[in-house]
mmCIF file of C-alpha atoms (C1' of nucleotides) in Angstrom:
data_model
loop_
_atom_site.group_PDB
_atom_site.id
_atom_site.type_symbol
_atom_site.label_atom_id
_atom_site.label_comp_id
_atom_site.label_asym_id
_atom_site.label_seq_id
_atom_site.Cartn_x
_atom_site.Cartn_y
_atom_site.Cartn_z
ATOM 1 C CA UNK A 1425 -30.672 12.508 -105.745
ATOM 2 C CA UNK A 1426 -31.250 9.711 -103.103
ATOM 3 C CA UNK A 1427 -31.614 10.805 -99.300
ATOM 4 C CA UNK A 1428 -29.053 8.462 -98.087
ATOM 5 C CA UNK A 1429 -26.492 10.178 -97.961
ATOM 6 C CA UNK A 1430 -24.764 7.952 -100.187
ATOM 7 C CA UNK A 1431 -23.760 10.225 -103.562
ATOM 8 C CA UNK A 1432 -21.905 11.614 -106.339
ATOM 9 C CA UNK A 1433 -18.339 12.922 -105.857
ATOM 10 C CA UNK A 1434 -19.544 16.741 -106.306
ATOM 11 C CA UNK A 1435 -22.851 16.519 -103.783
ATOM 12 C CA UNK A 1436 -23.448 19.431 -101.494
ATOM 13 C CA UNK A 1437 -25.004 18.998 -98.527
ATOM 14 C CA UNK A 1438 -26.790 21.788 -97.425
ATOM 15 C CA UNK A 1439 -27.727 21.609 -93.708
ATOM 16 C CA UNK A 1440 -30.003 24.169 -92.120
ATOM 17 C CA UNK A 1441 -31.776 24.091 -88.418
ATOM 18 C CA UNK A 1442 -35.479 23.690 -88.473
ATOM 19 C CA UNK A 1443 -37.843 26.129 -87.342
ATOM 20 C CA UNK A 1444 -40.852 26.838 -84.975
ATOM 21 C CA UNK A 1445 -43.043 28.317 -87.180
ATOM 22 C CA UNK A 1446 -44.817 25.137 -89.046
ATOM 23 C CA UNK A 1447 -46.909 25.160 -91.425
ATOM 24 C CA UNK A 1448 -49.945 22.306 -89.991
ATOM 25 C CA UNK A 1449 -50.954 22.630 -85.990
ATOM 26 C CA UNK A 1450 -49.215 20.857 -83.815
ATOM 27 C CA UNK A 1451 -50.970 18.496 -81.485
ATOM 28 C CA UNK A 1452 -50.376 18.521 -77.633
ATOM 29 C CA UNK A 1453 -48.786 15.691 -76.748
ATOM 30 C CA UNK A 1454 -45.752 16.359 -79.883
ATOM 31 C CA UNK A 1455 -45.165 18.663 -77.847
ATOM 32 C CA UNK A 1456 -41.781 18.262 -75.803
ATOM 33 C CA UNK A 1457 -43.005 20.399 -73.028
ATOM 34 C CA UNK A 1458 -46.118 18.414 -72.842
ATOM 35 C CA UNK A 1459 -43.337 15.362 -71.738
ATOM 36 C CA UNK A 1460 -44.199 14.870 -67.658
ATOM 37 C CA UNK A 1461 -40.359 13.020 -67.390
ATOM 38 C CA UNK A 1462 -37.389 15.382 -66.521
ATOM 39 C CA UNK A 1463 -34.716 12.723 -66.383
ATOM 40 C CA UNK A 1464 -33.012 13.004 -69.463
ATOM 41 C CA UNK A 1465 -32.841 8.831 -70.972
ATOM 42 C CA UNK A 1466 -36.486 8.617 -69.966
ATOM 43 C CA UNK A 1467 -37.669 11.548 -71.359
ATOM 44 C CA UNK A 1468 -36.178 11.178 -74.488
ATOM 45 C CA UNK A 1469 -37.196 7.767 -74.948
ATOM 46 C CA UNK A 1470 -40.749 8.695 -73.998
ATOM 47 C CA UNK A 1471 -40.640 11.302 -77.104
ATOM 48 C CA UNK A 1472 -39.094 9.461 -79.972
ATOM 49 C CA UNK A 1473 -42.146 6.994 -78.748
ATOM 50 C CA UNK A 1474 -44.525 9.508 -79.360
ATOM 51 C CA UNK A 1475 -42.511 10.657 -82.827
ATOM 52 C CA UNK A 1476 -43.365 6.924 -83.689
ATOM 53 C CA UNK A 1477 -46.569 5.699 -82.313
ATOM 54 C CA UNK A 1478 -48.000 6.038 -86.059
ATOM 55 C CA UNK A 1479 -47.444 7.082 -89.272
ATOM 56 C CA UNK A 1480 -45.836 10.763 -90.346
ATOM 57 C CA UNK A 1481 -47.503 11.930 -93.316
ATOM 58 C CA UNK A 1482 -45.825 15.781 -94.473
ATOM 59 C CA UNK A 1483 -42.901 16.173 -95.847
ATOM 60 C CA UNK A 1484 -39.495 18.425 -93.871
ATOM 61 C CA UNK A 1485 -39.999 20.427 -96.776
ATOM 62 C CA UNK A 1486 -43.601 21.395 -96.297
ATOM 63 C CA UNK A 1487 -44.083 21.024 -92.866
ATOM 64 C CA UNK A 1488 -41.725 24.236 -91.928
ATOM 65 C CA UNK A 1489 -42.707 27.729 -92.674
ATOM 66 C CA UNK A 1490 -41.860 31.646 -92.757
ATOM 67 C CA UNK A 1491 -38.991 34.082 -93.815
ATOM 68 C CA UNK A 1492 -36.234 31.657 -92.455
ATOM 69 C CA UNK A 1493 -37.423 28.435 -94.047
ATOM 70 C CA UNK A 1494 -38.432 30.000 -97.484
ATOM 71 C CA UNK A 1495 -34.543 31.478 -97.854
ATOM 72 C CA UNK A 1496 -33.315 28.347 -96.319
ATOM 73 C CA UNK A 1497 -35.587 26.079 -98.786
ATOM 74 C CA UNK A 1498 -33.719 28.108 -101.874
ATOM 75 C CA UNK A 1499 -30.561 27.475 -100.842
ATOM 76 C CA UNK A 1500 -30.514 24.281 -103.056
ATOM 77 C CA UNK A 1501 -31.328 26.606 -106.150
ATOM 78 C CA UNK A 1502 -28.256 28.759 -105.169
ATOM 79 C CA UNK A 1503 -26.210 25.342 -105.665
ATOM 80 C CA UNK A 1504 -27.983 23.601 -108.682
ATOM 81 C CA UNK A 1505 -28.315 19.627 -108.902
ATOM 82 C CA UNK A 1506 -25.986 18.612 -106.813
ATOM 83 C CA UNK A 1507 -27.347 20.264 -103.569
ATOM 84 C CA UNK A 1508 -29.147 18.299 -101.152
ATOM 85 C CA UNK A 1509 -30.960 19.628 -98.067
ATOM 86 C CA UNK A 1510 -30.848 18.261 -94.750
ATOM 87 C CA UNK A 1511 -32.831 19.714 -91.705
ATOM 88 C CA UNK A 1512 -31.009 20.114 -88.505
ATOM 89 C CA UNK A 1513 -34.169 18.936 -85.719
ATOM 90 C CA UNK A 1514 -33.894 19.255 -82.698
ATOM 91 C CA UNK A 1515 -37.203 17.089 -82.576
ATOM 92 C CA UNK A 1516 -36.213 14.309 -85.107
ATOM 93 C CA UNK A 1517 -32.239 15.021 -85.431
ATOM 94 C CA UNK A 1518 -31.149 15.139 -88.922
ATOM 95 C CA UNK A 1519 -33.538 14.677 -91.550
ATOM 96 C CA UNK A 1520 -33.444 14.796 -95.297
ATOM 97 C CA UNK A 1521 -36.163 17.512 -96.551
ATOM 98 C CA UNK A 1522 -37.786 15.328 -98.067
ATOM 99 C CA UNK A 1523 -38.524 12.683 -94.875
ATOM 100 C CA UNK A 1524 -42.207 12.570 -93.490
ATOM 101 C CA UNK A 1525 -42.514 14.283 -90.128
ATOM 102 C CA UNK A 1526 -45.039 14.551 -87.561
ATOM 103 C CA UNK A 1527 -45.997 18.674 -86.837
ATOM 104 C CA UNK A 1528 -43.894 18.731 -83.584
ATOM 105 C CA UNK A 1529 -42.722 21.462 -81.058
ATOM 106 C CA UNK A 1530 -38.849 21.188 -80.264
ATOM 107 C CA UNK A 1531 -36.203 23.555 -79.932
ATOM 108 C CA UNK A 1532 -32.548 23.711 -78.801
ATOM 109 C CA UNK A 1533 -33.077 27.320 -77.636
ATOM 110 C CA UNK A 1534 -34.004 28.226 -74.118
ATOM 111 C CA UNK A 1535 -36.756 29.438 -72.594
ATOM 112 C CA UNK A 1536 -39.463 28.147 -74.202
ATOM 113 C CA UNK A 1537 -41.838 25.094 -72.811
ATOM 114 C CA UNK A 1538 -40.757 23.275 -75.198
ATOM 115 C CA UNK A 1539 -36.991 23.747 -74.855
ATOM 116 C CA UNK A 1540 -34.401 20.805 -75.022
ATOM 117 C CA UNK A 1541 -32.423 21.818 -72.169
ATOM 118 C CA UNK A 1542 -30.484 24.400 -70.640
ATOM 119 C CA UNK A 1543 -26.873 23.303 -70.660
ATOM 120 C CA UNK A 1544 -24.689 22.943 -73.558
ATOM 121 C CA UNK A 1545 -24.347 19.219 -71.728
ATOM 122 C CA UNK A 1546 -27.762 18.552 -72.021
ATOM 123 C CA UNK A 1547 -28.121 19.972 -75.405
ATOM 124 C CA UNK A 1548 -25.511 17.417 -76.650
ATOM 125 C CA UNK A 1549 -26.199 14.674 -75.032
ATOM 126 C CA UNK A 1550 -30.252 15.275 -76.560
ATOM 127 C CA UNK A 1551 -28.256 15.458 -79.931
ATOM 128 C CA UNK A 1552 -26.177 12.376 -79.790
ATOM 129 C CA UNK A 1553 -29.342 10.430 -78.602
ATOM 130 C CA UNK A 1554 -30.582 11.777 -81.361
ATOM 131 C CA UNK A 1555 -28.299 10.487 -83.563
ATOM 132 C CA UNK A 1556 -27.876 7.169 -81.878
ATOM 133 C CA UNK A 1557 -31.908 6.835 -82.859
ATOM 134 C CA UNK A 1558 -33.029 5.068 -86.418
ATOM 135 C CA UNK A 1559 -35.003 8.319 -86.931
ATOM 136 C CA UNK A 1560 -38.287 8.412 -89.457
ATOM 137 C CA UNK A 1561 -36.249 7.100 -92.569
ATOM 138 C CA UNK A 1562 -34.155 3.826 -91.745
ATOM 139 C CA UNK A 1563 -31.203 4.180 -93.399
ATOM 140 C CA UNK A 1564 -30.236 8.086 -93.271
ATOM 141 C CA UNK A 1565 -27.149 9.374 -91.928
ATOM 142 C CA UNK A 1566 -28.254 10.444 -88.375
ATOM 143 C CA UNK A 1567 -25.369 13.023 -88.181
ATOM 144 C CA UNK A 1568 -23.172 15.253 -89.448
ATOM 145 C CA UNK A 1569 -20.257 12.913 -88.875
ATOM 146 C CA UNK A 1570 -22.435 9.842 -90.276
ATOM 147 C CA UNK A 1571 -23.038 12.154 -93.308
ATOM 148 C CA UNK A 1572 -19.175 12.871 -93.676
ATOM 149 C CA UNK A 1573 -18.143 9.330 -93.026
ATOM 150 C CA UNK A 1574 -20.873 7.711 -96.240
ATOM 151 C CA UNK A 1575 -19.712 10.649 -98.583
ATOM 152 C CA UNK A 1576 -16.197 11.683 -97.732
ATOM 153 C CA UNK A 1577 -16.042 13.350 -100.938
ATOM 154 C CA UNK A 1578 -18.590 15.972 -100.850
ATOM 155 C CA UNK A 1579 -19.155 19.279 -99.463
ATOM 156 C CA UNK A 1580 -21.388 20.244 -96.375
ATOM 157 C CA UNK A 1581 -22.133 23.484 -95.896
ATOM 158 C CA UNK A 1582 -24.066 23.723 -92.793
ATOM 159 C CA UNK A 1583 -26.440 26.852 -91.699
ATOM 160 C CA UNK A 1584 -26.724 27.225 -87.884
ATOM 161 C CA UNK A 1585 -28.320 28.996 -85.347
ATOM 162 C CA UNK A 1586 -26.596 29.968 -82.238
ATOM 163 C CA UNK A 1587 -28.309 27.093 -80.041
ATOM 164 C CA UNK A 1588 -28.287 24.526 -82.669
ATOM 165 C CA UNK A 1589 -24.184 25.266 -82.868
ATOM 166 C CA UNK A 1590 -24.179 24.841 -79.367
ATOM 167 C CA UNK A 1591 -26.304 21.789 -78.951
ATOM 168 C CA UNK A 1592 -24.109 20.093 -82.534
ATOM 169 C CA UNK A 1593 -20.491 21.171 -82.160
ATOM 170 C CA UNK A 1594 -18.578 18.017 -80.575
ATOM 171 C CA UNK A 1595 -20.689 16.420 -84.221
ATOM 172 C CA UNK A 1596 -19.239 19.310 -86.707
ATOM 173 C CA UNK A 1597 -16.083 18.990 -85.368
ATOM 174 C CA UNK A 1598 -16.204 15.251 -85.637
ATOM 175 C CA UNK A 1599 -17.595 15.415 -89.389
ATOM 176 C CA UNK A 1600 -14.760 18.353 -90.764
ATOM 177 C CA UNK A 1601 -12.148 15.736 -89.783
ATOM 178 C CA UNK A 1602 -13.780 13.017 -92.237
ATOM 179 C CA UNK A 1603 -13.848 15.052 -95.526
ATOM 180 C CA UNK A 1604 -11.084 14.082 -97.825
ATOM 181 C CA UNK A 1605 -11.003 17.916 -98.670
ATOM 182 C CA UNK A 1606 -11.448 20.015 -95.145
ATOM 183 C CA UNK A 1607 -12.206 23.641 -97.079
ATOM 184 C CA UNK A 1608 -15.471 21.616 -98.149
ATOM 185 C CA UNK A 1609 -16.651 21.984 -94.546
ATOM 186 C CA UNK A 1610 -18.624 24.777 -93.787
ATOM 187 C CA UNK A 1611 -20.378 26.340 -90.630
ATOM 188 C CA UNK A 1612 -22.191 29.822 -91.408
ATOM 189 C CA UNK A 1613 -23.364 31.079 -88.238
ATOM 190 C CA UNK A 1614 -22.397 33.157 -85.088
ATOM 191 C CA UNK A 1615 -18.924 33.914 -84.905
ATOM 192 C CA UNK A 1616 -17.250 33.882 -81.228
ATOM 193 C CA UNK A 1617 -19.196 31.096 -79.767
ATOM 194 C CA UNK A 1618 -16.244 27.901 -79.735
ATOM 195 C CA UNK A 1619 -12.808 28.979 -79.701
ATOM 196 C CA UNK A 1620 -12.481 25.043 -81.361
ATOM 197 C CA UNK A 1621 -14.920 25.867 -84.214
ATOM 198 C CA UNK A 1622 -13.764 29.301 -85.069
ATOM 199 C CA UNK A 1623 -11.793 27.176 -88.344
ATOM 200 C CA UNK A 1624 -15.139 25.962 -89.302
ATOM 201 C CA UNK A 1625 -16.944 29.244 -89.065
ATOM 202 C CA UNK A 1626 -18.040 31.670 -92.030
ATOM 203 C CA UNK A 1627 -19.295 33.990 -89.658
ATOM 204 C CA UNK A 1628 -22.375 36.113 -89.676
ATOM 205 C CA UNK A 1629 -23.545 38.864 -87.740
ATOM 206 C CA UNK A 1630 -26.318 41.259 -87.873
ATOM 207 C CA UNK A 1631 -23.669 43.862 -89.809
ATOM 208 C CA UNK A 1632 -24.725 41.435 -93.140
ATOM 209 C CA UNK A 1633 -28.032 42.520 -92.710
ATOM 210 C CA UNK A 1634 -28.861 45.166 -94.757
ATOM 211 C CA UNK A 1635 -26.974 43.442 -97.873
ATOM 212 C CA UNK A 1636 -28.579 40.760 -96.921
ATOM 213 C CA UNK A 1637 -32.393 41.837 -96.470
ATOM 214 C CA UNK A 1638 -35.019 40.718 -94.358
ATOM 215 C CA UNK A 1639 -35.022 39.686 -90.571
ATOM 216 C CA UNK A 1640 -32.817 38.915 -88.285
ATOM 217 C CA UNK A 1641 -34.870 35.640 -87.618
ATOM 218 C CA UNK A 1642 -33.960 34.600 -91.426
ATOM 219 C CA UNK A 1643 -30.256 36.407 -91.077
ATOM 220 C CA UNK A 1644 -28.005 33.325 -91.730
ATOM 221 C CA UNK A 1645 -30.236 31.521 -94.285
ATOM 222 C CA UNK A 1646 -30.242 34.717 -96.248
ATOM 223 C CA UNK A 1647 -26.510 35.264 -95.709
ATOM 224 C CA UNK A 1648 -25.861 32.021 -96.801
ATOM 225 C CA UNK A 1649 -27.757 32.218 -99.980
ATOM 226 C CA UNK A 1650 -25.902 35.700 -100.528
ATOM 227 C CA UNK A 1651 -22.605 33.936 -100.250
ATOM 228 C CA UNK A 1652 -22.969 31.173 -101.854
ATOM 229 C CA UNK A 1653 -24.355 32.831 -104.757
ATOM 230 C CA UNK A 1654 -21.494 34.699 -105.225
ATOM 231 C CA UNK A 1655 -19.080 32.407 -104.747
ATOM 232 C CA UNK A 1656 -18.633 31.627 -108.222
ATOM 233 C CA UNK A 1657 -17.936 28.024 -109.158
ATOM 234 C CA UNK A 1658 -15.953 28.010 -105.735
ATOM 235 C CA UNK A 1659 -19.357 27.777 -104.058
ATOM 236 C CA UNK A 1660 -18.508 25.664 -101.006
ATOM 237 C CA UNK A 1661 -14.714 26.395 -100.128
ATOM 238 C CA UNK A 1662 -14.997 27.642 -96.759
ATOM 239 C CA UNK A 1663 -11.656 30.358 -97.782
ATOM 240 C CA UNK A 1664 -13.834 31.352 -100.691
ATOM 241 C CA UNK A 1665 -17.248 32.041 -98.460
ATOM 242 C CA UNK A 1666 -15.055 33.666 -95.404
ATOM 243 C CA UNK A 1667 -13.399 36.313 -98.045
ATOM 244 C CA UNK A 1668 -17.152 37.022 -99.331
ATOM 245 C CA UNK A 1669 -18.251 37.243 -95.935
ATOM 246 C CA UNK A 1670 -15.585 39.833 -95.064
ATOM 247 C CA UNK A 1671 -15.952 41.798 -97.849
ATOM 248 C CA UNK A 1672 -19.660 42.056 -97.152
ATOM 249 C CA UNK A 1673 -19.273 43.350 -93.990
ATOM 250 C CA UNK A 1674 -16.226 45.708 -95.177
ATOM 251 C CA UNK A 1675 -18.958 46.617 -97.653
ATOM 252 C CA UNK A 1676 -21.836 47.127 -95.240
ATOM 253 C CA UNK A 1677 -22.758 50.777 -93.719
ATOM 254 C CA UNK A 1678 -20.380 51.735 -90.829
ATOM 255 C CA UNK A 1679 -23.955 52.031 -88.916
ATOM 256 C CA UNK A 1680 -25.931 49.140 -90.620
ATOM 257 C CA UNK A 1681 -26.519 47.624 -87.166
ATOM 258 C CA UNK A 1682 -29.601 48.546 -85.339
ATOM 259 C CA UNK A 1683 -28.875 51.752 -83.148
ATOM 260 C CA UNK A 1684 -30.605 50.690 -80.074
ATOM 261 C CA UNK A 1685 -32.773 53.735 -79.191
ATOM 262 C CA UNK A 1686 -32.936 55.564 -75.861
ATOM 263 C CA UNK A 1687 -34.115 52.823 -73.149
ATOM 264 C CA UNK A 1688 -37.162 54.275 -71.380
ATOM 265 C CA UNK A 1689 -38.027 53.376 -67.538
ATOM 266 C CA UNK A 1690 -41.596 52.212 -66.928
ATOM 267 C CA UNK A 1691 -42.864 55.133 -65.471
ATOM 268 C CA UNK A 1692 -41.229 56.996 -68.513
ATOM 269 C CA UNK A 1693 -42.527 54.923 -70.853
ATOM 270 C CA UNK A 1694 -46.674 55.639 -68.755
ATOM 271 C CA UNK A 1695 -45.959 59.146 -69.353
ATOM 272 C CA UNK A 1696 -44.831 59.007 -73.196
ATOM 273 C CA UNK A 1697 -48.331 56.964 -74.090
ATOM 274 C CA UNK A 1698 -50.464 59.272 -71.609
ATOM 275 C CA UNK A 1699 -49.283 62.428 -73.566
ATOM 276 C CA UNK A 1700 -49.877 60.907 -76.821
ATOM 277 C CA UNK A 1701 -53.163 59.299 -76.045
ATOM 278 C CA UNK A 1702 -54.450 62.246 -74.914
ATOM 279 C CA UNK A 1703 -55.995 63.238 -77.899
ATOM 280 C CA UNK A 1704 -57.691 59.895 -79.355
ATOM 281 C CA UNK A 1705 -56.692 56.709 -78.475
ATOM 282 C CA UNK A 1706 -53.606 55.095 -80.624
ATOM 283 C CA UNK A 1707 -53.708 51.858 -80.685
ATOM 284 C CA UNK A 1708 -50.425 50.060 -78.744
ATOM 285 C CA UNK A 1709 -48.465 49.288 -82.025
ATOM 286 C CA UNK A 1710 -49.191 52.565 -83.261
ATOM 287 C CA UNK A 1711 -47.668 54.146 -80.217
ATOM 288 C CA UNK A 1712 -44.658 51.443 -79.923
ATOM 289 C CA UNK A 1713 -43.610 52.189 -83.981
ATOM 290 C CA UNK A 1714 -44.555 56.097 -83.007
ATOM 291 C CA UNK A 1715 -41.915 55.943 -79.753
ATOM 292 C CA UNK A 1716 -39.146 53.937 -81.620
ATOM 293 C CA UNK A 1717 -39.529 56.214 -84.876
ATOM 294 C CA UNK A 1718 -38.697 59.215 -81.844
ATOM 295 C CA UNK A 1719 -35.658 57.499 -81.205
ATOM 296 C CA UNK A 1720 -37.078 55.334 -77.474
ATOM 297 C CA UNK A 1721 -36.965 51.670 -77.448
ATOM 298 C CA UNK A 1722 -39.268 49.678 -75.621
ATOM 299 C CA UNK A 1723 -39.848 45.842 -76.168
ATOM 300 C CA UNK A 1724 -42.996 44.724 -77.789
ATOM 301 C CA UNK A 1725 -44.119 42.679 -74.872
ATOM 302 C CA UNK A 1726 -43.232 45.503 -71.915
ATOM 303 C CA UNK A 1727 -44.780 48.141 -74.001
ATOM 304 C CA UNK A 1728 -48.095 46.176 -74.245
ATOM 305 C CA UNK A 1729 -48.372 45.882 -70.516
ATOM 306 C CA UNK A 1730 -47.413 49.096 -70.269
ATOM 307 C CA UNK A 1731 -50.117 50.394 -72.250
ATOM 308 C CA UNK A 1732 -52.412 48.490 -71.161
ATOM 309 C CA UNK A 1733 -51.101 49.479 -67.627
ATOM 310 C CA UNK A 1734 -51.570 53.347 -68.380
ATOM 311 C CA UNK A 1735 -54.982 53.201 -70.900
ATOM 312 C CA UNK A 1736 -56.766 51.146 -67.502
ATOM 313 C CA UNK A 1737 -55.577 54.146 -65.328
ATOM 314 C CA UNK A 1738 -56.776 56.435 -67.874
ATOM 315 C CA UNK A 1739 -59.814 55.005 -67.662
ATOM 316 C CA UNK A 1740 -60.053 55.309 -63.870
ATOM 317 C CA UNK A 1741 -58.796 58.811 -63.339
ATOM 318 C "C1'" DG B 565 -55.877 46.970 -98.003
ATOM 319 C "C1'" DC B 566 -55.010 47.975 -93.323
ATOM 320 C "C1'" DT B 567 -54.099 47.053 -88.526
ATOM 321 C "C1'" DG B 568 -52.540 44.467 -84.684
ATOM 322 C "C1'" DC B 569 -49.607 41.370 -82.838
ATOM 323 C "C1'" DA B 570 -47.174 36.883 -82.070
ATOM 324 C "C1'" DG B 571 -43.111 34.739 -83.441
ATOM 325 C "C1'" DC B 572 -38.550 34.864 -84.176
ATOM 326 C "C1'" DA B 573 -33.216 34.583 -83.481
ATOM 327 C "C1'" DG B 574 -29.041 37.397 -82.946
ATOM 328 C "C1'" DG B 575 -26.861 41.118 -80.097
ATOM 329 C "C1'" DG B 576 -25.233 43.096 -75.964
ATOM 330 C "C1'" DA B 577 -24.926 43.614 -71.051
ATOM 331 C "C1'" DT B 578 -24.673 41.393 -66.924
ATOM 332 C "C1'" DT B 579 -24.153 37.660 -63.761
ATOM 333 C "C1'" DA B 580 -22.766 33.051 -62.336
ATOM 334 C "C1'" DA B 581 -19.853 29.201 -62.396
ATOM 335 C "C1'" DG B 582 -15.715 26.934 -63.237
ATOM 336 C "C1'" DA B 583 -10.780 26.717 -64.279
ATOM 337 C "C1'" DT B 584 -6.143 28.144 -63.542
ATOM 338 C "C1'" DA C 112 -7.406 36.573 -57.452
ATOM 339 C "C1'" DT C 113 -7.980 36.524 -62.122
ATOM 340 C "C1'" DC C 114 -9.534 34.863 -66.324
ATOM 341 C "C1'" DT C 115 -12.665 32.297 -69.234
ATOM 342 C "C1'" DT C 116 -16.851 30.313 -70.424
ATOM 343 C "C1'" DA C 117 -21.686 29.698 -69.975
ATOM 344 C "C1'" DA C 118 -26.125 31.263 -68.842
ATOM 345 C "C1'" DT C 119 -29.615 34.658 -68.503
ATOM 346 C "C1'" DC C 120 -32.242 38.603 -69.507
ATOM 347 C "C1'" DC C 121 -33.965 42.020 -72.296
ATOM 348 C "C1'" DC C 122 -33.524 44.341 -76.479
ATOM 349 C "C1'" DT C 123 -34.414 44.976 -81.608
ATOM 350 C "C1'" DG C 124 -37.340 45.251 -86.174
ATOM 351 C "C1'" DC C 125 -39.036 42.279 -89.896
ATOM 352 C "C1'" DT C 126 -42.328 38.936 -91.298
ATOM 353 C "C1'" DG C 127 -46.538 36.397 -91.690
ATOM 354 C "C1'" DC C 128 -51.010 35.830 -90.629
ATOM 355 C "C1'" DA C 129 -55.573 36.635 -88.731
ATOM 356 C "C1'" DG C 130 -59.263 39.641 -88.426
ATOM 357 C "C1'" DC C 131 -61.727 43.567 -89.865
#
DNA sequence: GCTGCAGCAGGGATTAAGAT
DNA sequence: ATCTTAATCCCTGCTGCAGC
């Protein structure tokens, strides 16, 4: 299989969105929130400089890592030959897996440093400049609707992420319309987000999970590889994956979503790790798994200030 | 092998902004 | 005024990895 884009009759493309967690460090200034420019055209121009002041030496395929990556790296396996996987960037745009990268920070989701944007707006506009840029490997489809247009006869079956949907709908939508078959044309992802992609969507929600396995961080690679594999010979009609999908989550324990324990105030939450600390001291994730396992939630992050709140006051008293 | 914890992305509730 | 859509915040538990 070539990574242009240009193939056999029966290819399936396979696109998934990238994640954080890479495998190699990644150096400061391929960093997008180590970019000083806010205005968009500037800003984007001064990063694909960066991407291409020298040469990229690890592959898509190696440079991502954890639980999402390693279920969205089998997908291929799921398909056989004809697969091919694509990497939805939000730092490079679409890549083949097998393009060189630099290890880069980029993310369509919010509230990080090194964030895209806020807006959808700004989201798609990154995207399309994105797309209007040569990218690492001259001659690779740049888009979903490039990728449509050179191989009108294959299947895509894209993976997506709630931002990445966001940030690459107007493209999806483009792309469906240039299949010769449009039930080769698949989003699997978060349902309820476009009203105008909803035809698109196999959707997935945290109800798959426990069929599914794992996190939620990997949910959608792993649903996809669950639907896909038994899909038959059918493995990319969009009808075939939503009536798997349904029956999954028909199939799925009334309760398999997380119950959400009781929410705990701050002051509650003091007093719960003062009475159990007062015989040793627990460490925090002891006490956190200890006070969810009671049926209390707390996040990770406001527990460990919380703890480290109380233990210091402990310490005073 | 065990422990601690950062990273992660979807879910749900709430609020804000925009459209009708 | 009402409805719809988008944004924001905080939540969850699983995973991977570093350190002991």
């Amino acid at each position: 299989m070539t990574a242009t884009g240009k193939a056999s009759p029966s290819t399936v493309h396979i696109v998934v969105t990238c994640t954080n967690r890479k495998q190699v460090p990644v150096p400061e200034h391929l960093r997008l929130g180590d970019l000083r420019d806010r205005q968009p055209g500037p800003r984007f121009a001064a990063w694909t400089r960066r991407l291409s002041a020298d040469e990229p030496a690890i592959a898509a395929r190696d440079l991502y890592g954890g639980e999402h990556w390693r279920a969205a790296a089998g997908l291929p396996s799921v398909v056989g030959d004809s697969a091919q996987l694509w990497v939805c960037s939000a730092g490079y745009g679409l890549v083949s897996v097998d393009t060189l990268l630099h290890p880069y920070a980029a993310t369509f989701s919010a509230g990080t440093p090194d964030s895209v944007g806020r807006g959808v707006g700004e989201l798609q506009r990154w995207w399309q400049r994105l797309a209007d840029w040569p990218g690492p490997m001259r001659g690779q489809p740049r888009s979903f609707v490039e990728l449509a247009r050179r191989d009108p006869e294959a299947s895509i079956v894209a993976v997506m992420s709630e931002a990445y949907l966001r940030a690459c709908a107007e493209d999806l939508r483009a792309a469906a319309a240039k299949l010769s078959d449009p039930d080769r044309f698949a989003v699997i992802g978060p349902p309820r987000l476009r009203s105008d992609l909803e035809d698109l969507l196999v959707p997935v929600t945290a109800r798959l999970r426990p069929m599914v396995g794992g996190s939620l961080h990997a949910l959608h690679a792993k649903a996809a590889t669950y639907l896909m594999a038994r899909a038959g010979g059918d493995v990319t009609s969009r009808k075939r994956l939503r009536e798997i999908a349904q029956q999954a989550a028909e199939a799925a324990p009334a309760d398999g979503s997380r119950k959400p324990g009781v929410r705990l105030s701050d002051e509650e939450v003091r007093e719960y790790i003062r009475r159990r600390a007062s015989h040793g001291r627990p460490s925090a994730t002891v006490l956190l798994r200890s006070l969810r396992d009671d049926g209390m939630s707390c996040e990770q992050s406001r527990f460990k200030r919380l703890y480290e709140n109380a233990v210091s006051r402990a310490v005073l008293a």
